[in-house]
Amino acid sequence: MSQILQRVAPIGEARDREILKSASTYVYAQRPQGDVQAHLFVPEKPAKTPRAVIVFFHGGFWETATPAQFVPHCLHFANRGIVAVAAETRVSSVHGTGPLEALEDARDLIRWLRANADLFQIDPNRVIVGGAAGGAFLALQTTLPTAKKLPPKDGFDCSVQAMVLFSALVDTTRPFVRAKFPDAKTAKSISPSRMLRRKLPPMLIFHGTADRITPYDDVMKFRSRSRWRGNHCEIVDFPRADHSFFNFNVNHNLFEAIIGTVDRFLSDRGFLAPDDSAGQSTGE
């Protein structure tokens, strides 16, 4: 039986390949452990002006590659007229790496998109980043360090203009996460909750109150500390929801509500054009 299983491609990988068929896939980084890819969903209509871009980093705490997690989100936002990216980074199951390598990849992906802004018809000054759990940690770490601590690389920086986070990991000192870092000191020094500063981009966080993996109390404290510094940090909580509630394949109704909230958040800040269909449904 084991020999048969070894000859068959893992179901998850085959499913991901099928789901990602509609994307344009690019190698954005070449690492000693192998190439790292990003899957771009580009609107069908040509752009008259450069578009915003939204990048999603999947969850999984840097262990397994699940780039298809945010494909439903990418399809929605590509349909709404902006470029959407389902990102991959190095993961331990494939590359034998940890969170620091994944973080290097995440930052380089944002830089790569800016370096290729003309090719993809994107506005380098309108970059949104999103992520789930460990992917939310990566999203935060593109922007939390100051320019002095994280200067531009090859002329391109990796900071973003808005963040959308799901079941976010904001405290890397928790034991199960801390063990993934080289040592406890590194985990503490890079914990988002300890890196908050003024003048951060607006943040929208979706979180379940029953999340036992990335506890709800952590993000509540994170929001309080962020707002104290004058930042816009909004939490949309879901009573009794667990860690995975926001995924398309978990609860379609919740997914629709969440995607609508993200849509409004981005529209209010000029990243998306107003949704005409919403106006039509109310007779406006």
PDB file of C-alpha atoms in Angstrom:
ATOM      1  CA  MET A   1       0.000   0.000   0.000  1.00  0.00           C
ATOM      2  CA  SER A   2       2.787   2.452   0.863  1.00  0.00           C
ATOM      3  CA  GLN A   3       4.354   1.956  -2.588  1.00  0.00           C
ATOM      4  CA  ILE A   4       1.043   2.799  -4.261  1.00  0.00           C
ATOM      5  CA  LEU A   5       0.665   5.941  -2.193  1.00  0.00           C
ATOM      6  CA  GLN A   6       4.157   7.092  -3.065  1.00  0.00           C
ATOM      7  CA  ARG A   7       3.349   6.966  -6.792  1.00  0.00           C
ATOM      8  CA  VAL A   8       0.258   9.154  -6.463  1.00  0.00           C
ATOM      9  CA  ALA A   9       0.532  12.931  -6.256  1.00  0.00           C
ATOM     10  CA  PRO A  10      -0.879  14.305  -2.979  1.00  0.00           C
ATOM     11  CA  ILE A  11      -4.560  15.210  -3.336  1.00  0.00           C
ATOM     12  CA  GLY A  12      -3.989  18.686  -1.902  1.00  0.00           C
ATOM     13  CA  GLU A  13      -1.269  19.510  -4.435  1.00  0.00           C
ATOM     14  CA  ALA A  14      -3.373  18.270  -7.371  1.00  0.00           C
ATOM     15  CA  ARG A  15      -6.355  20.300  -6.142  1.00  0.00           C
ATOM     16  CA  ASP A  16      -4.238  23.424  -5.778  1.00  0.00           C
ATOM     17  CA  ARG A  17      -2.882  23.072  -9.310  1.00  0.00           C
ATOM     18  CA  GLU A  18      -6.407  22.813 -10.655  1.00  0.00           C
ATOM     19  CA  ILE A  19      -7.662  25.809  -8.672  1.00  0.00           C
ATOM     20  CA  LEU A  20      -4.689  27.926  -9.737  1.00  0.00           C
ATOM     21  CA  LYS A  21      -5.090  27.233 -13.456  1.00  0.00           C
ATOM     22  CA  SER A  22      -6.728  30.599 -14.054  1.00  0.00           C
ATOM     23  CA  ALA A  23      -3.766  32.457 -12.541  1.00  0.00           C
ATOM     24  CA  SER A  24      -0.556  33.600 -14.219  1.00  0.00           C
ATOM     25  CA  THR A  25       2.296  32.080 -12.250  1.00  0.00           C
ATOM     26  CA  TYR A  26       5.697  33.745 -11.910  1.00  0.00           C
ATOM     27  CA  VAL A  27       8.920  32.921 -10.111  1.00  0.00           C
ATOM     28  CA  TYR A  28       9.644  35.984  -8.023  1.00  0.00           C
ATOM     29  CA  ALA A  29      12.638  34.661  -6.104  1.00  0.00           C
ATOM     30  CA  GLN A  30      15.314  32.046  -6.662  1.00  0.00           C
ATOM     31  CA  ARG A  31      16.571  30.575  -3.411  1.00  0.00           C
ATOM     32  CA  PRO A  32      19.113  27.870  -2.595  1.00  0.00           C
ATOM     33  CA  GLN A  33      16.163  25.615  -1.686  1.00  0.00           C
ATOM     34  CA  GLY A  34      14.350  26.261  -4.995  1.00  0.00           C
ATOM     35  CA  ASP A  35      12.221  28.770  -6.874  1.00  0.00           C
ATOM     36  CA  VAL A  36       9.449  30.650  -5.074  1.00  0.00           C
ATOM     37  CA  GLN A  37       6.262  31.483  -6.967  1.00  0.00           C
ATOM     38  CA  ALA A  38       3.417  33.979  -6.970  1.00  0.00           C
ATOM     39  CA  HIS A  39       0.081  33.428  -8.692  1.00  0.00           C
ATOM     40  CA  LEU A  40      -1.390  36.602 -10.211  1.00  0.00           C
ATOM     41  CA  PHE A  41      -5.045  37.151 -11.046  1.00  0.00           C
ATOM     42  CA  VAL A  42      -5.342  40.074 -13.439  1.00  0.00           C
ATOM     43  CA  PRO A  43      -8.622  41.796 -14.363  1.00  0.00           C
ATOM     44  CA  GLU A  44      -9.877  40.985 -17.864  1.00  0.00           C
ATOM     45  CA  LYS A  45     -10.466  44.610 -18.825  1.00  0.00           C
ATOM     46  CA  PRO A  46      -7.327  46.606 -19.734  1.00  0.00           C
ATOM     47  CA  ALA A  47      -6.392  49.288 -17.232  1.00  0.00           C
ATOM     48  CA  LYS A  48      -6.658  52.940 -18.239  1.00  0.00           C
ATOM     49  CA  THR A  49      -4.578  53.864 -15.214  1.00  0.00           C
ATOM     50  CA  PRO A  50      -2.356  51.760 -12.928  1.00  0.00           C
ATOM     51  CA  ARG A  51      -4.353  49.544 -10.582  1.00  0.00           C
ATOM     52  CA  ALA A  52      -4.026  48.717  -6.922  1.00  0.00           C
ATOM     53  CA  VAL A  53      -2.688  45.274  -6.035  1.00  0.00           C
ATOM     54  CA  ILE A  54      -3.635  43.024  -3.134  1.00  0.00           C
ATOM     55  CA  VAL A  55      -1.338  40.211  -1.974  1.00  0.00           C
ATOM     56  CA  PHE A  56      -2.483  37.301   0.191  1.00  0.00           C
ATOM     57  CA  PHE A  57      -0.157  35.119   2.277  1.00  0.00           C
ATOM     58  CA  HIS A  58      -1.665  31.765   3.210  1.00  0.00           C
ATOM     59  CA  GLY A  59      -1.788  30.269   6.699  1.00  0.00           C
ATOM     60  CA  GLY A  60      -0.176  27.095   7.965  1.00  0.00           C
ATOM     61  CA  PHE A  61       2.540  28.616  10.153  1.00  0.00           C
ATOM     62  CA  TRP A  62       5.216  28.309   7.447  1.00  0.00           C
ATOM     63  CA  GLU A  63       4.974  24.509   7.376  1.00  0.00           C
ATOM     64  CA  THR A  64       2.973  23.591   4.263  1.00  0.00           C
ATOM     65  CA  ALA A  65       2.188  25.426   1.023  1.00  0.00           C
ATOM     66  CA  THR A  66      -1.520  26.196   0.609  1.00  0.00           C
ATOM     67  CA  PRO A  67      -1.554  28.956  -2.038  1.00  0.00           C
ATOM     68  CA  ALA A  68      -5.119  28.104  -3.081  1.00  0.00           C
ATOM     69  CA  GLN A  69      -6.503  29.271   0.278  1.00  0.00           C
ATOM     70  CA  PHE A  70      -7.067  32.799  -0.972  1.00  0.00           C
ATOM     71  CA  VAL A  71      -7.995  32.062  -4.593  1.00  0.00           C
ATOM     72  CA  PRO A  72     -11.705  32.872  -3.962  1.00  0.00           C
ATOM     73  CA  HIS A  73     -10.634  36.238  -2.537  1.00  0.00           C
ATOM     74  CA  CYS A  74      -8.295  36.833  -5.479  1.00  0.00           C
ATOM     75  CA  LEU A  75     -11.025  36.065  -7.997  1.00  0.00           C
ATOM     76  CA  HIS A  76     -13.363  38.538  -6.320  1.00  0.00           C
ATOM     77  CA  PHE A  77     -10.875  41.391  -6.317  1.00  0.00           C
ATOM     78  CA  ALA A  78      -9.646  40.715  -9.847  1.00  0.00           C
ATOM     79  CA  ASN A  79     -13.288  40.919 -10.907  1.00  0.00           C
ATOM     80  CA  ARG A  80     -13.487  44.241  -9.058  1.00  0.00           C
ATOM     81  CA  GLY A  81     -10.658  45.654 -11.143  1.00  0.00           C
ATOM     82  CA  ILE A  82      -7.436  45.251  -9.167  1.00  0.00           C
ATOM     83  CA  VAL A  83      -4.583  42.776  -9.451  1.00  0.00           C
ATOM     84  CA  ALA A  84      -4.732  40.020  -6.822  1.00  0.00           C
ATOM     85  CA  VAL A  85      -1.879  37.738  -5.825  1.00  0.00           C
ATOM     86  CA  ALA A  86      -1.936  34.331  -4.116  1.00  0.00           C
ATOM     87  CA  ALA A  87       1.565  34.229  -2.686  1.00  0.00           C
ATOM     88  CA  GLU A  88       3.858  31.332  -1.917  1.00  0.00           C
ATOM     89  CA  THR A  89       6.878  31.415   0.360  1.00  0.00           C
ATOM     90  CA  ARG A  90       9.363  28.804   1.447  1.00  0.00           C
ATOM     91  CA  VAL A  91       7.887  26.301   3.902  1.00  0.00           C
ATOM     92  CA  SER A  92       9.410  23.694   6.168  1.00  0.00           C
ATOM     93  CA  SER A  93       7.760  20.650   4.535  1.00  0.00           C
ATOM     94  CA  VAL A  94       9.238  21.465   1.126  1.00  0.00           C
ATOM     95  CA  HIS A  95      12.303  23.607   1.759  1.00  0.00           C
ATOM     96  CA  GLY A  96      13.316  22.747   5.305  1.00  0.00           C
ATOM     97  CA  THR A  97      13.009  26.401   6.284  1.00  0.00           C
ATOM     98  CA  GLY A  98      11.276  28.432   8.992  1.00  0.00           C
ATOM     99  CA  PRO A  99       9.480  31.741   9.505  1.00  0.00           C
ATOM    100  CA  LEU A 100      12.521  33.935   8.877  1.00  0.00           C
ATOM    101  CA  GLU A 101      12.974  32.552   5.367  1.00  0.00           C
ATOM    102  CA  ALA A 102       9.249  32.951   4.706  1.00  0.00           C
ATOM    103  CA  LEU A 103       9.510  36.529   5.906  1.00  0.00           C
ATOM    104  CA  GLU A 104      12.415  37.223   3.559  1.00  0.00           C
ATOM    105  CA  ASP A 105      10.289  35.909   0.701  1.00  0.00           C
ATOM    106  CA  ALA A 106       7.238  37.977   1.664  1.00  0.00           C
ATOM    107  CA  ARG A 107       9.218  41.193   1.700  1.00  0.00           C
ATOM    108  CA  ASP A 108      10.930  40.379  -1.569  1.00  0.00           C
ATOM    109  CA  LEU A 109       7.589  39.654  -3.224  1.00  0.00           C
ATOM    110  CA  ILE A 110       6.344  43.167  -2.452  1.00  0.00           C
ATOM    111  CA  ARG A 111       9.605  44.582  -3.822  1.00  0.00           C
ATOM    112  CA  TRP A 112       9.317  42.381  -6.919  1.00  0.00           C
ATOM    113  CA  LEU A 113       5.797  43.644  -7.610  1.00  0.00           C
ATOM    114  CA  ARG A 114       7.006  47.223  -7.372  1.00  0.00           C
ATOM    115  CA  ALA A 115       9.959  46.482  -9.653  1.00  0.00           C
ATOM    116  CA  ASN A 116       7.510  45.058 -12.216  1.00  0.00           C
ATOM    117  CA  ALA A 117       4.761  47.623 -11.744  1.00  0.00           C
ATOM    118  CA  ASP A 118       4.760  48.636 -15.423  1.00  0.00           C
ATOM    119  CA  LEU A 119       4.525  45.025 -16.605  1.00  0.00           C
ATOM    120  CA  PHE A 120       1.493  44.284 -14.428  1.00  0.00           C
ATOM    121  CA  GLN A 121      -0.049  47.777 -14.739  1.00  0.00           C
ATOM    122  CA  ILE A 122      -0.089  48.261 -10.987  1.00  0.00           C
ATOM    123  CA  ASP A 123       0.346  51.379  -8.887  1.00  0.00           C
ATOM    124  CA  PRO A 124       3.377  50.884  -6.617  1.00  0.00           C
ATOM    125  CA  ASN A 125       1.845  53.341  -4.168  1.00  0.00           C
ATOM    126  CA  ARG A 126      -1.363  51.341  -3.744  1.00  0.00           C
ATOM    127  CA  VAL A 127      -0.296  47.982  -2.360  1.00  0.00           C
ATOM    128  CA  ILE A 128      -2.557  46.067   0.027  1.00  0.00           C
ATOM    129  CA  VAL A 129      -1.394  42.984   1.867  1.00  0.00           C
ATOM    130  CA  GLY A 130      -3.458  40.305   3.542  1.00  0.00           C
ATOM    131  CA  GLY A 131      -2.812  37.037   5.282  1.00  0.00           C
ATOM    132  CA  ALA A 132      -4.068  34.323   7.596  1.00  0.00           C
ATOM    133  CA  ALA A 133      -2.440  33.318  10.903  1.00  0.00           C
ATOM    134  CA  GLY A 134       1.284  32.946  10.105  1.00  0.00           C
ATOM    135  CA  GLY A 135       0.568  34.627   6.771  1.00  0.00           C
ATOM    136  CA  ALA A 136      -0.878  37.593   8.672  1.00  0.00           C
ATOM    137  CA  PHE A 137       2.391  37.740  10.595  1.00  0.00           C
ATOM    138  CA  LEU A 138       4.232  37.975   7.252  1.00  0.00           C
ATOM    139  CA  ALA A 139       1.846  40.687   6.091  1.00  0.00           C
ATOM    140  CA  LEU A 140       2.463  42.735   9.230  1.00  0.00           C
ATOM    141  CA  GLN A 141       6.210  42.306   8.976  1.00  0.00           C
ATOM    142  CA  THR A 142       6.358  43.879   5.523  1.00  0.00           C
ATOM    143  CA  THR A 143       5.543  47.207   7.158  1.00  0.00           C
ATOM    144  CA  LEU A 144       6.045  47.176  10.939  1.00  0.00           C
ATOM    145  CA  PRO A 145       9.816  47.875  10.874  1.00  0.00           C
ATOM    146  CA  THR A 146      10.815  51.487  10.298  1.00  0.00           C
ATOM    147  CA  ALA A 147      12.590  52.485   7.086  1.00  0.00           C
ATOM    148  CA  LYS A 148      15.790  52.763   9.112  1.00  0.00           C
ATOM    149  CA  LYS A 149      15.528  49.134  10.242  1.00  0.00           C
ATOM    150  CA  LEU A 150      14.267  47.868   6.889  1.00  0.00           C
ATOM    151  CA  PRO A 151      15.726  50.114   4.151  1.00  0.00           C
ATOM    152  CA  PRO A 152      14.878  49.735   0.444  1.00  0.00           C
ATOM    153  CA  LYS A 153      16.522  46.880  -1.432  1.00  0.00           C
ATOM    154  CA  ASP A 154      17.629  47.517  -5.025  1.00  0.00           C
ATOM    155  CA  GLY A 155      15.672  50.764  -4.835  1.00  0.00           C
ATOM    156  CA  PHE A 156      12.361  49.185  -3.786  1.00  0.00           C
ATOM    157  CA  ASP A 157      10.791  49.064  -0.343  1.00  0.00           C
ATOM    158  CA  CYS A 158       8.299  46.502   0.943  1.00  0.00           C
ATOM    159  CA  SER A 159       5.956  48.653   3.017  1.00  0.00           C
ATOM    160  CA  VAL A 160       2.279  48.638   2.088  1.00  0.00           C
ATOM    161  CA  GLN A 161      -0.657  51.037   2.198  1.00  0.00           C
ATOM    162  CA  ALA A 162      -3.315  48.849   3.857  1.00  0.00           C
ATOM    163  CA  MET A 163      -3.586  45.475   5.616  1.00  0.00           C
ATOM    164  CA  VAL A 164      -6.376  42.897   5.840  1.00  0.00           C
ATOM    165  CA  LEU A 165      -5.710  40.137   8.368  1.00  0.00           C
ATOM    166  CA  PHE A 166      -7.492  36.890   9.244  1.00  0.00           C
ATOM    167  CA  SER A 167      -7.036  34.998  12.539  1.00  0.00           C
ATOM    168  CA  ALA A 168      -3.826  36.962  12.836  1.00  0.00           C
ATOM    169  CA  LEU A 169      -0.757  35.826  14.704  1.00  0.00           C
ATOM    170  CA  VAL A 170       0.371  38.940  16.576  1.00  0.00           C
ATOM    171  CA  ASP A 171       2.312  37.358  19.453  1.00  0.00           C
ATOM    172  CA  THR A 172       5.188  35.081  18.454  1.00  0.00           C
ATOM    173  CA  THR A 173       6.248  34.500  22.066  1.00  0.00           C
ATOM    174  CA  ARG A 174       3.555  31.857  22.510  1.00  0.00           C
ATOM    175  CA  PRO A 175       5.305  28.475  23.037  1.00  0.00           C
ATOM    176  CA  PHE A 176       4.109  26.613  19.920  1.00  0.00           C
ATOM    177  CA  VAL A 177       5.155  29.510  17.686  1.00  0.00           C
ATOM    178  CA  ARG A 178       8.326  30.442  19.550  1.00  0.00           C
ATOM    179  CA  ALA A 179       9.683  26.950  18.921  1.00  0.00           C
ATOM    180  CA  LYS A 180       9.685  27.603  15.172  1.00  0.00           C
ATOM    181  CA  PHE A 181      12.188  30.455  15.498  1.00  0.00           C
ATOM    182  CA  PRO A 182      15.952  30.001  15.961  1.00  0.00           C
ATOM    183  CA  ASP A 183      15.638  31.019  19.612  1.00  0.00           C
ATOM    184  CA  ALA A 184      13.296  32.702  22.077  1.00  0.00           C
ATOM    185  CA  LYS A 185      15.093  36.051  21.777  1.00  0.00           C
ATOM    186  CA  THR A 186      14.453  36.195  18.032  1.00  0.00           C
ATOM    187  CA  ALA A 187      10.812  35.234  18.465  1.00  0.00           C
ATOM    188  CA  LYS A 188      10.349  37.991  21.026  1.00  0.00           C
ATOM    189  CA  SER A 189      12.157  40.658  19.033  1.00  0.00           C
ATOM    190  CA  ILE A 190      10.040  40.041  15.937  1.00  0.00           C
ATOM    191  CA  SER A 191       6.660  39.747  17.652  1.00  0.00           C
ATOM    192  CA  PRO A 192       4.200  42.188  15.982  1.00  0.00           C
ATOM    193  CA  SER A 193       2.707  43.211  19.327  1.00  0.00           C
ATOM    194  CA  ARG A 194       6.125  44.475  20.413  1.00  0.00           C
ATOM    195  CA  MET A 195       6.866  46.295  17.152  1.00  0.00           C
ATOM    196  CA  LEU A 196       3.883  48.638  16.941  1.00  0.00           C
ATOM    197  CA  ARG A 197       4.675  52.249  16.069  1.00  0.00           C
ATOM    198  CA  ARG A 198       2.994  55.383  14.822  1.00  0.00           C
ATOM    199  CA  LYS A 199       1.980  56.054  11.196  1.00  0.00           C
ATOM    200  CA  LEU A 200       1.095  52.488  10.243  1.00  0.00           C
ATOM    201  CA  PRO A 201      -1.316  51.888   7.350  1.00  0.00           C
ATOM    202  CA  PRO A 202      -4.974  51.148   8.143  1.00  0.00           C
ATOM    203  CA  MET A 203      -5.623  47.598   9.338  1.00  0.00           C
ATOM    204  CA  LEU A 204      -8.769  45.473   9.179  1.00  0.00           C
ATOM    205  CA  ILE A 205      -8.694  42.276  11.252  1.00  0.00           C
ATOM    206  CA  PHE A 206     -11.211  39.405  11.195  1.00  0.00           C
ATOM    207  CA  HIS A 207     -11.074  37.124  14.222  1.00  0.00           C
ATOM    208  CA  GLY A 208     -13.151  34.457  15.910  1.00  0.00           C
ATOM    209  CA  THR A 209     -13.720  34.821  19.636  1.00  0.00           C
ATOM    210  CA  ALA A 210     -13.254  31.059  20.133  1.00  0.00           C
ATOM    211  CA  ASP A 211      -9.892  30.912  18.353  1.00  0.00           C
ATOM    212  CA  ARG A 212      -7.571  28.796  20.518  1.00  0.00           C
ATOM    213  CA  ILE A 213      -4.623  28.879  18.101  1.00  0.00           C
ATOM    214  CA  THR A 214      -4.232  32.641  17.792  1.00  0.00           C
ATOM    215  CA  PRO A 215      -6.262  33.842  20.787  1.00  0.00           C
ATOM    216  CA  TYR A 216      -8.791  36.630  20.424  1.00  0.00           C
ATOM    217  CA  ASP A 217      -7.383  38.415  23.486  1.00  0.00           C
ATOM    218  CA  ASP A 218      -4.054  38.829  21.665  1.00  0.00           C
ATOM    219  CA  VAL A 219      -5.582  40.780  18.802  1.00  0.00           C
ATOM    220  CA  MET A 220      -7.693  42.888  21.174  1.00  0.00           C
ATOM    221  CA  LYS A 221      -4.524  43.946  22.995  1.00  0.00           C
ATOM    222  CA  PHE A 222      -2.841  44.519  19.638  1.00  0.00           C
ATOM    223  CA  ARG A 223      -5.672  46.807  18.543  1.00  0.00           C
ATOM    224  CA  SER A 224      -5.550  48.802  21.792  1.00  0.00           C
ATOM    225  CA  ARG A 225      -1.802  49.319  21.524  1.00  0.00           C
ATOM    226  CA  SER A 226      -2.076  50.246  17.859  1.00  0.00           C
ATOM    227  CA  ARG A 227      -4.865  52.769  18.430  1.00  0.00           C
ATOM    228  CA  TRP A 228      -2.965  54.289  21.347  1.00  0.00           C
ATOM    229  CA  ARG A 229      -0.277  55.150  18.798  1.00  0.00           C
ATOM    230  CA  GLY A 230      -2.820  56.850  16.567  1.00  0.00           C
ATOM    231  CA  ASN A 231      -3.259  54.102  13.996  1.00  0.00           C
ATOM    232  CA  HIS A 232      -6.488  52.914  12.399  1.00  0.00           C
ATOM    233  CA  CYS A 233      -6.947  49.313  13.515  1.00  0.00           C
ATOM    234  CA  GLU A 234     -10.396  47.757  13.212  1.00  0.00           C
ATOM    235  CA  ILE A 235     -11.446  44.309  14.425  1.00  0.00           C
ATOM    236  CA  VAL A 236     -14.507  42.516  13.095  1.00  0.00           C
ATOM    237  CA  ASP A 237     -15.145  39.700  15.556  1.00  0.00           C
ATOM    238  CA  PHE A 238     -17.208  36.574  15.102  1.00  0.00           C
ATOM    239  CA  PRO A 239     -18.704  35.124  18.303  1.00  0.00           C
ATOM    240  CA  ARG A 240     -17.950  31.441  18.892  1.00  0.00           C
ATOM    241  CA  ALA A 241     -16.009  31.205  15.617  1.00  0.00           C
ATOM    242  CA  ASP A 242     -12.775  29.225  15.601  1.00  0.00           C
ATOM    243  CA  HIS A 243      -9.482  29.670  13.762  1.00  0.00           C
ATOM    244  CA  SER A 244     -10.600  28.758  10.225  1.00  0.00           C
ATOM    245  CA  PHE A 245     -14.019  30.430  10.057  1.00  0.00           C
ATOM    246  CA  PHE A 246     -13.155  32.876   7.255  1.00  0.00           C
ATOM    247  CA  ASN A 247     -12.264  30.294   4.592  1.00  0.00           C
ATOM    248  CA  PHE A 248     -14.533  29.903   1.565  1.00  0.00           C
ATOM    249  CA  ASN A 249     -14.877  26.146   2.064  1.00  0.00           C
ATOM    250  CA  VAL A 250     -15.805  26.460   5.755  1.00  0.00           C
ATOM    251  CA  ASN A 251     -18.823  28.775   5.644  1.00  0.00           C
ATOM    252  CA  HIS A 252     -19.944  30.376   2.394  1.00  0.00           C
ATOM    253  CA  ASN A 253     -22.270  32.865   4.086  1.00  0.00           C
ATOM    254  CA  LEU A 254     -19.489  34.108   6.357  1.00  0.00           C
ATOM    255  CA  PHE A 255     -17.168  34.321   3.371  1.00  0.00           C
ATOM    256  CA  GLU A 256     -19.630  36.553   1.504  1.00  0.00           C
ATOM    257  CA  ALA A 257     -20.059  38.821   4.537  1.00  0.00           C
ATOM    258  CA  ILE A 258     -16.300  39.069   5.042  1.00  0.00           C
ATOM    259  CA  ILE A 259     -15.499  39.753   1.387  1.00  0.00           C
ATOM    260  CA  GLY A 260     -18.146  42.483   1.344  1.00  0.00           C
ATOM    261  CA  THR A 261     -16.605  44.113   4.416  1.00  0.00           C
ATOM    262  CA  VAL A 262     -13.118  44.019   2.877  1.00  0.00           C
ATOM    263  CA  ASP A 263     -14.560  45.454  -0.328  1.00  0.00           C
ATOM    264  CA  ARG A 264     -16.053  48.414   1.525  1.00  0.00           C
ATOM    265  CA  PHE A 265     -12.866  48.938   3.559  1.00  0.00           C
ATOM    266  CA  LEU A 266     -10.819  49.193   0.375  1.00  0.00           C
ATOM    267  CA  SER A 267     -13.418  51.240  -1.514  1.00  0.00           C
ATOM    268  CA  ASP A 268     -13.602  53.795   1.295  1.00  0.00           C
ATOM    269  CA  ARG A 269      -9.840  54.288   0.961  1.00  0.00           C
ATOM    270  CA  GLY A 270      -9.751  54.601  -2.808  1.00  0.00           C
ATOM    271  CA  PHE A 271      -8.202  51.236  -3.651  1.00  0.00           C
ATOM    272  CA  LEU A 272     -11.386  50.025  -5.351  1.00  0.00           C
ATOM    273  CA  ALA A 273     -14.005  51.814  -7.393  1.00  0.00           C
ATOM    274  CA  PRO A 274     -17.435  51.921  -5.709  1.00  0.00           C
ATOM    275  CA  ASP A 275     -19.394  48.724  -6.245  1.00  0.00           C
ATOM    276  CA  ASP A 276     -22.136  49.671  -8.728  1.00  0.00           C
ATOM    277  CA  SER A 277     -24.023  46.440  -8.085  1.00  0.00           C
ATOM    278  CA  ALA A 278     -24.591  47.487  -4.468  1.00  0.00           C
ATOM    279  CA  GLY A 279     -26.207  50.710  -5.634  1.00  0.00           C
ATOM    280  CA  GLN A 280     -28.390  48.870  -8.158  1.00  0.00           C
ATOM    281  CA  SER A 281     -29.706  46.512  -5.514  1.00  0.00           C
ATOM    282  CA  THR A 282     -30.964  49.404  -3.415  1.00  0.00           C
ATOM    283  CA  GLY A 283     -32.395  51.367  -6.339  1.00  0.00           C
ATOM    284  CA  GLU A 284     -29.694  54.044  -6.252  1.00  0.00           C
TER     285      GLU A 284
END
